[in-house]
Amino acid sequence: MRIRWQGHSCFEFFGPKNSVITDPHDGKSIGIKPPISNADIVLVSHDHFDHNATRMIKNEHSTIISQIGKHEVKGTVFEGLPSFHDDQQGALRGSNIIYKFKMDGINICHCGDLGDTPSEDVIKAIRKVDILFIPVGEIYTLSIPLLKDFIRRVEPKIVVPMHYRVGGITLPLKTVDDFLNGIPKDNILYVGNEVELSTDELDEFLGVWVFDR
Protein backbone atom coordinates (compact mmCIF):
# COMPACT_ATOMS: atom_id res chain seq x y z
CA MET A 1 0.00 0.00 0.00
CA ARG A 2 1.12 3.52 -0.81
CA ILE A 3 0.10 6.60 1.21
CA ARG A 4 0.37 10.16 -0.08
CA TRP A 5 -0.34 13.33 1.90
CA GLN A 6 -2.44 15.81 -0.05
CA GLY A 7 -2.30 18.45 2.68
CA HIS A 8 -4.35 19.22 5.81
CA SER A 9 -6.45 16.10 6.64
CA CYS A 10 -6.40 14.82 3.07
CA PHE A 11 -4.53 11.56 2.53
CA GLU A 12 -4.68 9.22 -0.42
CA PHE A 13 -4.26 5.47 -0.11
CA PHE A 14 -3.31 3.34 -3.10
CA GLY A 15 -4.04 -0.38 -2.85
CA PRO A 16 -3.95 -3.27 -5.30
CA LYS A 17 -7.63 -2.85 -6.27
CA ASN A 18 -8.58 0.79 -5.67
CA SER A 19 -7.55 4.16 -4.24
CA VAL A 20 -9.14 6.03 -1.36
CA ILE A 21 -8.90 9.71 -0.44
CA THR A 22 -9.97 11.31 2.84
CA ASP A 23 -11.37 14.79 3.58
CA PRO A 24 -10.44 16.63 0.36
CA HIS A 25 -9.99 20.42 0.51
CA ASP A 26 -9.76 22.80 -2.43
CA GLY A 27 -6.40 24.28 -1.48
CA LYS A 28 -7.22 27.89 -2.34
CA SER A 29 -9.72 28.33 0.49
CA ILE A 30 -7.14 27.46 3.14
CA GLY A 31 -3.97 28.79 1.52
CA ILE A 32 -2.17 25.58 0.49
CA LYS A 33 -1.76 23.52 -2.67
CA PRO A 34 -4.91 21.70 -3.80
CA PRO A 35 -5.03 17.91 -3.94
CA ILE A 36 -4.49 16.20 -7.27
CA SER A 37 -6.37 12.92 -7.31
CA ASN A 38 -8.39 10.46 -9.36
CA ALA A 39 -9.38 8.39 -6.33
CA ASP A 40 -12.03 5.69 -6.67
CA ILE A 41 -13.50 6.31 -3.19
CA VAL A 42 -13.82 9.56 -1.24
CA LEU A 43 -14.36 9.63 2.53
CA VAL A 44 -15.82 12.81 4.06
CA SER A 45 -15.74 13.08 7.85
CA HIS A 46 -17.95 16.18 8.10
CA ASP A 47 -19.50 18.90 6.01
CA HIS A 48 -16.98 21.75 6.45
CA PHE A 49 -15.34 23.45 3.48
CA ASP A 50 -11.81 22.27 4.31
CA HIS A 51 -12.90 18.61 4.41
CA ASN A 52 -15.72 18.17 1.86
CA ALA A 53 -14.37 19.51 -1.46
CA THR A 54 -15.26 16.34 -3.36
CA ARG A 55 -15.39 18.37 -6.60
CA MET A 56 -11.57 18.35 -6.56
CA ILE A 57 -11.47 14.61 -7.31
CA LYS A 58 -11.06 14.16 -11.06
CA ASN A 59 -12.72 10.75 -11.24
CA GLU A 60 -16.35 11.25 -12.29
CA HIS A 61 -17.11 7.66 -11.26
CA SER A 62 -15.75 7.95 -7.71
CA THR A 63 -17.95 6.84 -4.81
CA ILE A 64 -18.46 9.35 -1.99
CA ILE A 65 -19.05 8.10 1.56
CA SER A 66 -20.21 10.64 4.15
CA GLN A 67 -22.35 8.65 6.61
CA ILE A 68 -21.84 6.43 9.62
CA GLY A 69 -22.34 2.70 9.27
CA LYS A 70 -20.71 0.03 7.12
CA HIS A 71 -20.23 0.59 3.40
CA GLU A 72 -18.73 -1.91 0.97
CA VAL A 73 -17.28 -0.42 -2.21
CA LYS A 74 -15.24 -2.36 -4.76
CA GLY A 75 -14.43 -5.09 -2.27
CA THR A 76 -13.34 -2.76 0.56
CA VAL A 77 -15.46 -2.35 3.71
CA PHE A 78 -15.51 1.09 5.30
CA GLU A 79 -16.93 1.57 8.77
CA GLY A 80 -18.05 5.08 9.70
CA LEU A 81 -18.16 5.56 13.46
CA PRO A 82 -19.94 8.40 15.29
CA SER A 83 -18.13 11.19 17.12
CA PHE A 84 -18.33 14.95 17.62
CA HIS A 85 -16.44 17.97 16.32
CA ASP A 86 -16.61 19.64 19.74
CA ASP A 87 -16.95 18.77 23.41
CA GLN A 88 -20.61 19.83 23.59
CA GLN A 89 -22.17 16.90 21.76
CA GLY A 90 -21.88 18.70 18.43
CA ALA A 91 -23.69 21.87 19.54
CA LEU A 92 -20.82 24.08 18.33
CA ARG A 93 -19.47 22.39 15.20
CA GLY A 94 -21.66 19.36 14.56
CA SER A 95 -20.89 15.68 14.24
CA ASN A 96 -17.78 13.99 12.89
CA ILE A 97 -17.23 10.57 11.36
CA ILE A 98 -14.27 8.36 12.20
CA TYR A 99 -13.53 5.96 9.36
CA LYS A 100 -11.96 2.55 9.71
CA PHE A 101 -10.99 0.35 6.77
CA LYS A 102 -8.44 -2.24 5.69
CA MET A 103 -6.27 -1.95 2.61
CA ASP A 104 -3.64 -4.46 1.52
CA GLY A 105 -3.89 -6.14 4.93
CA ILE A 106 -3.27 -2.91 6.88
CA ASN A 107 -5.92 -1.52 9.25
CA ILE A 108 -6.37 2.24 8.89
CA CYS A 109 -8.33 4.72 11.01
CA HIS A 110 -8.88 8.35 9.98
CA CYS A 111 -10.37 10.50 12.75
CA GLY A 112 -11.45 13.54 10.75
CA ASP A 113 -11.91 16.59 12.99
CA LEU A 114 -12.26 14.74 16.27
CA GLY A 115 -13.29 17.32 18.87
CA ASP A 116 -14.22 15.09 21.79
CA THR A 117 -13.15 11.71 23.11
CA PRO A 118 -15.48 9.19 21.45
CA SER A 119 -17.50 6.60 23.28
CA GLU A 120 -15.97 3.45 24.69
CA ASP A 121 -17.74 1.43 21.98
CA VAL A 122 -16.03 3.48 19.27
CA ILE A 123 -12.64 3.22 20.97
CA LYS A 124 -13.13 -0.54 21.22
CA ALA A 125 -13.95 -0.69 17.48
CA ILE A 126 -10.68 1.01 16.49
CA ARG A 127 -8.41 -0.33 19.22
CA LYS A 128 -5.03 -1.57 18.02
CA VAL A 129 -5.42 -0.33 14.43
CA ASP A 130 -2.19 -0.29 12.47
CA ILE A 131 -2.25 3.40 11.48
CA LEU A 132 -4.19 6.14 13.27
CA PHE A 133 -4.60 9.54 11.56
CA ILE A 134 -5.39 12.25 14.12
CA PRO A 135 -5.91 16.05 14.07
CA VAL A 136 -3.34 17.82 16.25
CA GLY A 137 -3.95 21.53 15.58
CA GLU A 138 -6.09 21.80 18.75
CA ILE A 139 -8.11 24.95 17.95
CA TYR A 140 -11.06 23.05 16.45
CA THR A 141 -10.22 19.59 17.73
CA LEU A 142 -9.11 17.69 20.83
CA SER A 143 -6.52 19.30 23.09
CA ILE A 144 -3.08 17.69 23.02
CA PRO A 145 -3.43 16.13 26.53
CA LEU A 146 -6.81 14.59 25.65
CA LEU A 147 -5.47 13.51 22.28
CA LYS A 148 -2.53 11.69 23.83
CA ASP A 149 -4.84 9.96 26.27
CA PHE A 150 -7.02 8.90 23.33
CA ILE A 151 -3.97 7.47 21.55
CA ARG A 152 -2.95 5.62 24.68
CA ARG A 153 -6.38 3.99 24.85
CA VAL A 154 -6.46 3.08 21.14
CA GLU A 155 -2.90 1.65 21.09
CA PRO A 156 -2.16 2.04 17.37
CA LYS A 157 1.12 0.88 15.88
CA ILE A 158 1.65 4.11 13.95
CA VAL A 159 0.29 7.61 14.60
CA VAL A 160 0.06 10.17 11.80
CA PRO A 161 -0.62 13.78 12.86
CA MET A 162 -2.73 15.93 10.52
CA HIS A 163 -4.78 19.15 10.51
CA TYR A 164 -2.06 21.46 11.84
CA ARG A 165 -0.45 24.75 10.83
CA VAL A 166 1.90 24.68 7.85
CA GLY A 167 3.36 27.47 5.72
CA GLY A 168 0.64 29.42 3.92
CA ILE A 169 -2.34 27.94 5.71
CA THR A 170 -4.94 30.51 6.70
CA LEU A 171 -6.60 28.51 9.47
CA PRO A 172 -5.66 29.37 13.09
CA LEU A 173 -4.12 26.01 13.98
CA LYS A 174 -1.16 25.05 16.14
CA THR A 175 1.93 23.50 14.60
CA VAL A 176 2.80 19.82 14.74
CA ASP A 177 5.65 20.66 17.13
CA ASP A 178 3.20 21.13 19.98
CA PHE A 179 2.06 17.54 19.52
CA LEU A 180 5.60 16.18 19.08
CA ASN A 181 6.83 17.86 22.24
CA GLY A 182 7.68 15.17 24.79
CA ILE A 183 7.77 12.32 22.27
CA PRO A 184 11.27 10.71 22.10
CA LYS A 185 13.04 11.64 18.87
CA ASP A 186 13.72 7.97 18.15
CA ASN A 187 9.95 7.43 17.99
CA ILE A 188 9.42 10.09 15.30
CA LEU A 189 9.91 9.28 11.62
CA TYR A 190 9.84 12.00 8.95
CA VAL A 191 8.55 10.17 5.89
CA GLY A 192 8.27 12.90 3.24
CA ASN A 193 5.22 13.28 1.04
CA GLU A 194 4.68 9.62 0.18
CA VAL A 195 5.46 6.28 1.74
CA GLU A 196 4.99 2.66 0.74
CA LEU A 197 4.31 0.03 3.36
CA SER A 198 3.50 -3.68 3.55
CA THR A 199 2.25 -5.77 6.46
CA ASP A 200 5.68 -7.37 6.71
CA GLU A 201 7.24 -3.96 7.40
CA LEU A 202 4.78 -2.65 9.97
CA ASP A 203 6.75 -3.63 13.05
CA GLU A 204 9.84 -1.87 11.69
CA PHE A 205 8.17 1.56 11.61
CA LEU A 206 6.38 1.94 14.94
CA GLY A 207 5.87 5.42 16.37
CA VAL A 208 4.83 8.77 14.92
CA TRP A 209 5.05 9.47 11.17
CA VAL A 210 5.29 13.10 10.11
CA PHE A 211 4.49 13.77 6.45
CA ASP A 212 5.77 16.74 4.47
CA ARG A 213 4.27 18.16 1.30
Coordinates of N, CA and C in Angstrom, one line a residue:
M1 N 0.8 -1.2 0.0 CA 0.0 0.0 0.0 C 0.9 1.3 0.0
R2 N 0.4 2.3 -0.7 CA 1.1 3.5 -0.8 C 0.2 4.6 -0.2
I3 N 0.8 5.5 0.6 CA 0.1 6.6 1.2 C 0.7 7.9 0.8
R4 N -0.1 8.8 0.3 CA 0.4 10.2 -0.1 C -0.4 11.2 0.7
W5 N 0.3 12.2 1.2 CA -0.3 13.3 1.9 C -0.7 14.4 0.9
Q6 N -2.0 14.8 0.9 CA -2.4 15.8 -0.1 C -2.7 17.1 0.7
G7 N -2.2 17.3 1.9 CA -2.3 18.5 2.7 C -3.5 18.4 3.6
H8 N -3.3 19.1 4.8 CA -4.4 19.2 5.8 C -4.8 17.8 6.3
S9 N -6.0 17.4 6.2 CA -6.4 16.1 6.6 C -6.7 15.2 5.5
C10 N -6.2 15.6 4.3 CA -6.4 14.8 3.1 C -5.2 13.9 2.8
F11 N -5.5 12.6 2.9 CA -4.5 11.6 2.5 C -5.1 10.7 1.5
E12 N -4.2 10.2 0.6 CA -4.7 9.2 -0.4 C -4.0 7.9 -0.2
F13 N -4.8 6.8 -0.3 CA -4.3 5.5 -0.1 C -4.4 4.7 -1.4
F14 N -3.3 4.1 -1.9 CA -3.3 3.3 -3.1 C -3.1 1.9 -2.8
G15 N -4.1 1.1 -3.1 CA -4.0 -0.4 -2.8 C -4.0 -1.1 -4.2
P16 N -4.0 -2.5 -4.1 CA -4.0 -3.3 -5.3 C -5.2 -3.2 -6.1
K17 N -6.4 -2.8 -5.5 CA -7.6 -2.8 -6.3 C -8.2 -1.5 -6.5
N18 N -8.0 -0.5 -5.6 CA -8.6 0.8 -5.7 C -7.8 1.8 -4.9
S19 N -8.2 3.1 -5.0 CA -7.6 4.2 -4.2 C -8.6 4.9 -3.5
V20 N -8.2 5.4 -2.3 CA -9.1 6.0 -1.4 C -8.5 7.4 -0.9
I21 N -9.4 8.4 -0.9 CA -8.9 9.7 -0.4 C -9.8 10.2 0.7
T22 N -9.2 10.9 1.7 CA -10.0 11.3 2.8 C -10.0 12.8 2.9
D23 N -11.2 13.4 3.3 CA -11.4 14.8 3.6 C -10.7 15.7 2.6
P24 N -11.1 15.7 1.3 CA -10.4 16.6 0.4 C -10.8 18.1 0.6
H25 N -9.8 19.0 0.4 CA -10.0 20.4 0.5 C -9.8 21.0 -0.9
D26 N -10.0 22.2 -1.1 CA -9.8 22.8 -2.4 C -8.5 23.6 -2.5
G27 N -7.7 23.6 -1.5 CA -6.4 24.3 -1.5 C -6.5 25.8 -1.3
K28 N -7.1 26.4 -2.3 CA -7.2 27.9 -2.3 C -7.9 28.5 -1.1
S29 N -8.9 27.8 -0.6 CA -9.7 28.3 0.5 C -8.9 28.3 1.8
I30 N -7.9 27.5 1.9 CA -7.1 27.5 3.1 C -5.7 27.8 2.9
G31 N -5.3 28.2 1.7 CA -4.0 28.8 1.5 C -2.9 27.8 1.2
I32 N -3.2 26.6 0.8 CA -2.2 25.6 0.5 C -2.5 25.0 -0.9
K33 N -1.6 24.1 -1.4 CA -1.8 23.5 -2.7 C -3.0 22.6 -2.7
P34 N -3.7 22.6 -3.7 CA -4.9 21.7 -3.8 C -4.5 20.3 -4.0
P35 N -5.3 19.3 -3.6 CA -5.0 17.9 -3.9 C -5.2 17.6 -5.4
I36 N -4.4 16.7 -5.9 CA -4.5 16.2 -7.3 C -4.8 14.7 -7.2
S37 N -6.0 14.3 -7.6 CA -6.4 12.9 -7.3 C -7.4 12.4 -8.3
N38 N -7.4 11.2 -8.6 CA -8.4 10.5 -9.4 C -8.9 9.3 -8.5
A39 N -9.0 9.5 -7.2 CA -9.4 8.4 -6.3 C -10.7 7.7 -6.7
D40 N -10.8 6.4 -6.4 CA -12.0 5.7 -6.7 C -13.1 5.9 -5.6
I41 N -12.6 6.2 -4.3 CA -13.5 6.3 -3.2 C -13.1 7.5 -2.4
V42 N -14.1 8.3 -2.0 CA -13.8 9.6 -1.2 C -14.5 9.5 0.1
L43 N -13.8 9.6 1.2 CA -14.4 9.6 2.5 C -14.4 11.1 3.1
V44 N -15.6 11.5 3.5 CA -15.8 12.8 4.1 C -16.2 12.7 5.5
S45 N -15.5 13.2 6.4 CA -15.7 13.1 7.8 C -16.8 14.0 8.3
H46 N -16.9 15.2 7.7 CA -18.0 16.2 8.1 C -18.1 17.2 7.0
D47 N -19.2 18.0 7.1 CA -19.5 18.9 6.0 C -19.0 20.3 6.2
H48 N -17.6 20.4 6.4 CA -17.0 21.7 6.5 C -16.1 21.9 5.2
F49 N -15.9 23.2 4.8 CA -15.3 23.5 3.5 C -13.9 22.9 3.3
D50 N -13.2 22.8 4.4 CA -11.8 22.3 4.3 C -11.7 20.7 4.4
H51 N -12.9 20.1 4.3 CA -12.9 18.6 4.4 C -13.9 18.0 3.4
N52 N -14.7 18.8 2.7 CA -15.7 18.2 1.9 C -15.7 18.6 0.4
A53 N -14.5 19.0 -0.1 CA -14.4 19.5 -1.5 C -14.2 18.3 -2.4
T54 N -15.3 17.5 -2.5 CA -15.3 16.3 -3.4 C -15.1 16.7 -4.8
R55 N -15.5 17.9 -5.2 CA -15.4 18.4 -6.6 C -13.9 18.4 -7.1
M56 N -13.0 18.3 -6.2 CA -11.6 18.3 -6.6 C -11.1 17.0 -7.1
I57 N -11.9 15.9 -6.9 CA -11.5 14.6 -7.3 C -11.8 14.5 -8.8
K58 N -10.9 14.1 -9.6 CA -11.1 14.2 -11.1 C -11.7 12.9 -11.7
N59 N -12.1 12.0 -10.8 CA -12.7 10.8 -11.2 C -14.2 10.9 -11.2
E60 N -14.9 11.0 -12.3 CA -16.3 11.2 -12.3 C -17.1 10.0 -11.8
H61 N -16.4 8.9 -11.7 CA -17.1 7.7 -11.3 C -16.8 7.3 -9.8
S62 N -16.1 8.2 -9.1 CA -15.8 7.9 -7.7 C -17.0 7.8 -6.8
T63 N -16.9 7.0 -5.8 CA -17.9 6.8 -4.8 C -17.7 7.7 -3.6
I64 N -18.6 8.5 -3.2 CA -18.5 9.4 -2.0 C -19.2 8.7 -0.8
I65 N -18.5 8.6 0.3 CA -19.1 8.1 1.6 C -19.0 9.2 2.6
S66 N -20.1 9.5 3.2 CA -20.2 10.6 4.2 C -21.2 10.3 5.3
Q67 N -21.4 9.0 5.6 CA -22.3 8.6 6.6 C -21.8 7.6 7.5
I68 N -22.3 7.5 8.7 CA -21.8 6.4 9.6 C -22.4 5.1 9.1
G69 N -21.9 4.0 9.7 CA -22.3 2.7 9.3 C -21.3 2.0 8.4
K70 N -21.6 0.8 8.0 CA -20.7 0.0 7.1 C -21.1 0.2 5.7
H71 N -20.1 0.4 4.8 CA -20.2 0.6 3.4 C -19.2 -0.3 2.7
E72 N -19.7 -1.1 1.8 CA -18.7 -1.9 1.0 C -18.7 -1.3 -0.4
V73 N -17.5 -1.0 -0.9 CA -17.3 -0.4 -2.2 C -16.1 -1.1 -2.9
K74 N -16.3 -1.7 -4.0 CA -15.2 -2.4 -4.8 C -14.4 -3.3 -3.9
G75 N -15.1 -4.1 -3.1 CA -14.4 -5.1 -2.3 C -13.8 -4.6 -1.0
T76 N -13.9 -3.3 -0.7 CA -13.3 -2.8 0.6 C -14.5 -2.3 1.5
V77 N -14.4 -2.7 2.7 CA -15.5 -2.4 3.7 C -15.0 -1.1 4.5
F78 N -15.8 -0.1 4.5 CA -15.5 1.1 5.3 C -16.5 1.2 6.4
E79 N -16.0 1.4 7.6 CA -16.9 1.6 8.8 C -16.8 3.0 9.3
G80 N -18.0 3.7 9.2 CA -18.1 5.1 9.7 C -18.6 5.1 11.1
L81 N -17.8 5.6 12.0 CA -18.2 5.6 13.5 C -18.5 7.0 14.0
P82 N -19.5 7.1 14.9 CA -19.9 8.4 15.3 C -19.0 9.1 16.3
S83 N -18.9 10.4 16.2 CA -18.1 11.2 17.1 C -18.6 12.6 16.9
F84 N -17.9 13.5 17.7 CA -18.3 15.0 17.6 C -17.1 15.8 17.3
H85 N -17.4 17.0 16.7 CA -16.4 18.0 16.3 C -16.1 18.9 17.5
D86 N -16.8 18.8 18.6 CA -16.6 19.6 19.7 C -16.9 18.9 21.0
D87 N -16.7 19.5 22.1 CA -16.9 18.8 23.4 C -18.3 19.1 24.0
Q88 N -19.2 19.6 23.1 CA -20.6 19.8 23.6 C -21.6 19.0 22.8
Q89 N -21.3 17.8 22.5 CA -22.2 16.9 21.8 C -22.6 17.4 20.4
G90 N -21.6 18.2 19.8 CA -21.9 18.7 18.4 C -22.6 20.0 18.4
A91 N -22.9 20.6 19.5 CA -23.7 21.9 19.5 C -22.9 23.0 18.9
L92 N -21.6 23.0 18.9 CA -20.8 24.1 18.3 C -20.5 23.9 16.9
R93 N -20.0 22.6 16.6 CA -19.5 22.4 15.2 C -20.1 21.2 14.5
G94 N -21.0 20.5 15.2 CA -21.7 19.4 14.6 C -21.0 18.0 14.8
S95 N -21.4 17.0 14.1 CA -20.9 15.7 14.2 C -19.7 15.5 13.4
N96 N -19.0 14.4 13.6 CA -17.8 14.0 12.9 C -17.8 12.5 12.7
I97 N -17.3 12.0 11.6 CA -17.2 10.6 11.4 C -15.8 10.1 11.4
I98 N -15.6 9.1 12.2 CA -14.3 8.4 12.2 C -14.4 7.2 11.2
Y99 N -13.5 7.1 10.3 CA -13.5 6.0 9.4 C -12.5 4.9 9.6
K100 N -12.9 3.7 9.6 CA -12.0 2.6 9.7 C -12.1 1.7 8.5
F101 N -11.0 1.3 7.9 CA -11.0 0.3 6.8 C -9.7 -0.4 6.7
K102 N -9.7 -1.4 5.9 CA -8.4 -2.2 5.7 C -8.1 -2.2 4.2
M103 N -6.8 -1.9 4.0 CA -6.3 -2.0 2.6 C -4.9 -2.7 2.6
D104 N -4.9 -3.7 1.7 CA -3.6 -4.5 1.5 C -3.2 -5.1 2.8
G105 N -4.2 -5.5 3.7 CA -3.9 -6.1 4.9 C -3.6 -5.2 6.1
I106 N -3.6 -3.9 5.9 CA -3.3 -2.9 6.9 C -4.5 -2.2 7.4
N107 N -4.7 -2.2 8.7 CA -5.9 -1.5 9.2 C -5.7 0.0 9.5
I108 N -6.5 0.8 8.9 CA -6.4 2.2 8.9 C -7.6 2.9 9.6
C109 N -7.3 3.9 10.4 CA -8.3 4.7 11.0 C -8.0 6.2 10.8
H110 N -9.0 6.9 10.2 CA -8.9 8.3 10.0 C -9.9 9.0 10.9
C111 N -9.5 9.9 11.7 CA -10.4 10.5 12.7 C -11.1 11.8 12.4
G112 N -10.8 12.3 11.1 CA -11.5 13.5 10.7 C -11.1 14.7 11.7
D113 N -12.1 15.5 12.0 CA -11.9 16.6 13.0 C -12.5 16.2 14.3
L114 N -11.8 15.3 15.0 CA -12.3 14.7 16.3 C -12.1 15.8 17.3
G115 N -13.3 16.2 17.9 CA -13.3 17.3 18.9 C -13.6 16.9 20.3
D116 N -13.9 15.6 20.5 CA -14.2 15.1 21.8 C -13.8 13.6 21.8
T117 N -13.5 13.1 23.0 CA -13.1 11.7 23.1 C -14.4 10.9 22.8
P118 N -14.3 10.0 21.8 CA -15.5 9.2 21.4 C -15.9 8.2 22.5
S119 N -17.0 7.6 22.3 CA -17.5 6.6 23.3 C -16.6 5.4 23.4
E120 N -16.8 4.7 24.5 CA -16.0 3.5 24.7 C -16.2 2.4 23.6
D121 N -17.4 2.4 23.1 CA -17.7 1.4 22.0 C -16.9 1.8 20.7
V122 N -16.8 3.1 20.4 CA -16.0 3.5 19.3 C -14.5 3.2 19.5
I123 N -14.1 3.5 20.7 CA -12.6 3.2 21.0 C -12.4 1.7 20.8
K124 N -13.3 0.9 21.3 CA -13.1 -0.5 21.2 C -13.1 -1.0 19.8
A125 N -13.9 -0.3 18.9 CA -14.0 -0.7 17.5 C -12.7 -0.4 16.7
I126 N -11.9 0.6 17.2 CA -10.7 1.0 16.5 C -9.4 0.6 17.3
R127 N -9.6 0.0 18.4 CA -8.4 -0.3 19.2 C -7.4 -1.2 18.5
K128 N -6.2 -0.8 18.6 CA -5.0 -1.6 18.0 C -5.0 -1.5 16.5
V129 N -5.6 -0.5 15.9 CA -5.4 -0.3 14.4 C -3.9 -0.2 14.1
D130 N -3.6 -0.4 12.9 CA -2.2 -0.3 12.5 C -1.8 1.2 12.3
I131 N -2.6 2.0 11.7 CA -2.2 3.4 11.5 C -3.4 4.3 11.9
L132 N -3.2 5.2 12.8 CA -4.2 6.1 13.3 C -3.9 7.6 12.8
F133 N -4.8 8.2 12.0 CA -4.6 9.5 11.6 C -5.4 10.5 12.5
I134 N -4.7 11.4 13.1 CA -5.4 12.3 14.1 C -5.1 13.7 13.9
P135 N -6.1 14.6 14.2 CA -5.9 16.0 14.1 C -5.2 16.6 15.3
V136 N -4.1 17.4 15.1 CA -3.3 17.8 16.3 C -3.3 19.3 16.4
G137 N -4.0 20.1 15.6 CA -4.0 21.5 15.6 C -4.7 22.2 16.7
E138 N -5.4 21.4 17.5 CA -6.1 21.8 18.7 C -7.3 22.8 18.6
I139 N -7.1 23.9 17.9 CA -8.1 25.0 18.0 C -9.5 24.5 17.7
Y140 N -9.7 23.6 16.8 CA -11.1 23.1 16.4 C -11.2 21.6 16.9
T141 N -10.2 21.0 17.4 CA -10.2 19.6 17.7 C -9.7 19.3 19.2
L142 N -9.5 18.1 19.5 CA -9.1 17.7 20.8 C -7.8 18.4 21.3
S143 N -7.8 18.8 22.5 CA -6.5 19.3 23.1 C -5.4 18.2 23.1
I144 N -4.2 18.6 23.1 CA -3.1 17.7 23.0 C -3.1 16.7 24.2
P145 N -3.4 17.1 25.4 CA -3.4 16.1 26.5 C -4.5 15.1 26.3
L146 N -5.7 15.5 25.9 CA -6.8 14.6 25.6 C -6.5 13.7 24.5
L147 N -5.8 14.3 23.5 CA -5.5 13.5 22.3 C -4.5 12.4 22.6
K148 N -3.5 12.7 23.4 CA -2.5 11.7 23.8 C -3.1 10.6 24.7
D149 N -4.1 11.0 25.5 CA -4.8 10.0 26.3 C -5.7 9.1 25.4
F150 N -6.3 9.7 24.3 CA -7.0 8.9 23.3 C -6.1 7.9 22.6
I151 N -4.9 8.4 22.2 CA -4.0 7.5 21.5 C -3.6 6.3 22.5
R152 N -3.3 6.7 23.7 CA -3.0 5.6 24.7 C -4.0 4.5 24.8
R153 N -5.3 4.9 24.7 CA -6.4 4.0 24.9 C -6.6 3.2 23.6
V154 N -6.3 3.8 22.4 CA -6.5 3.1 21.1 C -5.3 2.1 20.9
E155 N -4.1 2.5 21.3 CA -2.9 1.6 21.1 C -2.6 1.3 19.6
P156 N -2.5 2.3 18.8 CA -2.2 2.0 17.4 C -0.7 1.7 17.2
K157 N -0.3 1.1 16.1 CA 1.1 0.9 15.9 C 1.8 2.2 15.4
I158 N 1.1 2.9 14.5 CA 1.7 4.1 13.9 C 0.6 5.2 14.1
V159 N 1.1 6.4 14.5 CA 0.3 7.6 14.6 C 0.7 8.6 13.5
V160 N -0.2 9.1 12.8 CA 0.1 10.2 11.8 C -0.7 11.4 12.2
P161 N 0.0 12.5 12.6 CA -0.6 13.8 12.9 C -1.1 14.5 11.6
M162 N -2.2 15.2 11.7 CA -2.7 15.9 10.5 C -3.5 17.2 11.0
H163 N -4.0 18.0 10.1 CA -4.8 19.2 10.5 C -4.0 20.1 11.5
Y164 N -2.9 20.5 11.0 CA -2.1 21.5 11.8 C -1.5 22.6 10.9
R165 N -0.9 23.6 11.6 CA -0.5 24.8 10.8 C 0.8 24.4 10.0
V166 N 0.7 24.8 8.7 CA 1.9 24.7 7.9 C 2.0 26.0 7.1
G167 N 3.1 26.2 6.4 CA 3.4 27.5 5.7 C 2.2 27.8 4.7
G168 N 1.7 29.0 4.8 CA 0.6 29.4 3.9 C -0.8 29.2 4.4
I169 N -1.0 28.3 5.3 CA -2.3 27.9 5.7 C -3.0 29.1 6.4
T170 N -4.2 29.4 6.1 CA -4.9 30.5 6.7 C -5.8 30.2 7.9
L171 N -5.8 28.9 8.3 CA -6.6 28.5 9.5 C -5.8 28.7 10.7
P172 N -6.4 29.1 11.8 CA -5.7 29.4 13.1 C -5.4 28.1 13.9
L173 N -4.4 27.3 13.4 CA -4.1 26.0 14.0 C -2.7 26.1 14.6
K174 N -2.5 25.2 15.6 CA -1.2 25.0 16.1 C -0.3 24.2 15.2
T175 N 1.0 24.3 15.4 CA 1.9 23.5 14.6 C 2.0 22.1 15.1
V176 N 2.6 21.2 14.3 CA 2.8 19.8 14.7 C 3.8 19.7 15.9
D177 N 4.6 20.7 16.1 CA 5.7 20.7 17.1 C 5.0 20.6 18.5
D178 N 3.9 21.2 18.7 CA 3.2 21.1 20.0 C 2.8 19.7 20.3
F179 N 2.4 18.9 19.3 CA 2.1 17.5 19.5 C 3.3 16.7 19.7
L180 N 4.4 17.0 19.0 CA 5.6 16.2 19.1 C 6.4 16.4 20.4
N181 N 6.1 17.5 21.0 CA 6.8 17.9 22.2 C 6.6 16.8 23.3
G182 N 7.7 16.2 23.8 CA 7.7 15.2 24.8 C 7.8 13.8 24.2
I183 N 7.6 13.6 22.9 CA 7.8 12.3 22.3 C 9.2 12.1 22.0
P184 N 9.8 11.0 22.4 CA 11.3 10.7 22.1 C 11.6 10.8 20.6
K185 N 12.7 11.4 20.3 CA 13.0 11.6 18.9 C 13.2 10.3 18.1
D186 N 13.6 9.3 18.8 CA 13.7 8.0 18.2 C 12.4 7.4 17.8
N187 N 11.3 7.9 18.3 CA 10.0 7.4 18.0 C 9.3 8.3 16.9
I188 N 10.0 9.2 16.3 CA 9.4 10.1 15.3 C 10.1 9.8 14.0
L189 N 9.4 9.6 12.9 CA 9.9 9.3 11.6 C 9.4 10.3 10.6
Y190 N 10.2 11.0 10.0 CA 9.8 12.0 8.9 C 9.9 11.3 7.6
V191 N 8.7 11.1 7.0 CA 8.5 10.2 5.9 C 8.4 10.9 4.5
G192 N 8.4 12.2 4.5 CA 8.3 12.9 3.2 C 6.8 12.9 2.8
N193 N 6.6 13.1 1.5 CA 5.2 13.3 1.0 C 4.5 11.9 0.8
E194 N 5.3 10.9 0.6 CA 4.7 9.6 0.2 C 5.5 8.5 0.8
V195 N 4.8 7.4 1.2 CA 5.5 6.3 1.7 C 4.8 5.0 1.3
E196 N 5.5 4.0 1.1 CA 5.0 2.7 0.7 C 5.2 1.7 1.9
L197 N 4.2 0.9 2.2 CA 4.3 0.0 3.4 C 3.6 -1.3 3.1
S198 N 4.1 -2.4 3.6 CA 3.5 -3.7 3.6 C 3.3 -4.2 5.0
T199 N 2.5 -5.2 5.1 CA 2.2 -5.8 6.5 C 3.5 -6.3 7.1
D200 N 4.4 -6.8 6.2 CA 5.7 -7.4 6.7 C 6.6 -6.3 7.3
E201 N 6.4 -5.0 6.9 CA 7.2 -4.0 7.4 C 6.7 -3.2 8.6
L202 N 5.4 -3.5 8.9 CA 4.8 -2.7 10.0 C 5.6 -2.5 11.3
D203 N 6.1 -3.6 11.8 CA 6.8 -3.6 13.0 C 8.1 -2.9 13.0
E204 N 8.6 -2.6 11.8 CA 9.8 -1.9 11.7 C 9.7 -0.4 11.8
F205 N 8.4 0.1 11.7 CA 8.2 1.6 11.6 C 7.2 2.0 12.7
L206 N 7.3 1.5 13.9 CA 6.4 1.9 14.9 C 6.7 3.4 15.4
G207 N 5.7 4.1 15.9 CA 5.9 5.4 16.4 C 5.0 6.4 15.7
V208 N 5.6 7.7 15.5 CA 4.8 8.8 14.9 C 5.4 9.1 13.6
W209 N 4.6 9.1 12.5 CA 5.1 9.5 11.2 C 4.6 10.9 10.9
V210 N 5.6 11.7 10.5 CA 5.3 13.1 10.1 C 5.5 13.2 8.6
F211 N 4.4 13.6 7.9 CA 4.5 13.8 6.5 C 4.9 15.2 6.1
D212 N 5.4 15.4 4.9 CA 5.8 16.7 4.5 C 5.3 16.9 3.0
R213 N 4.8 18.0 2.6 CA 4.3 18.2 1.3 C 5.0 19.3 0.5

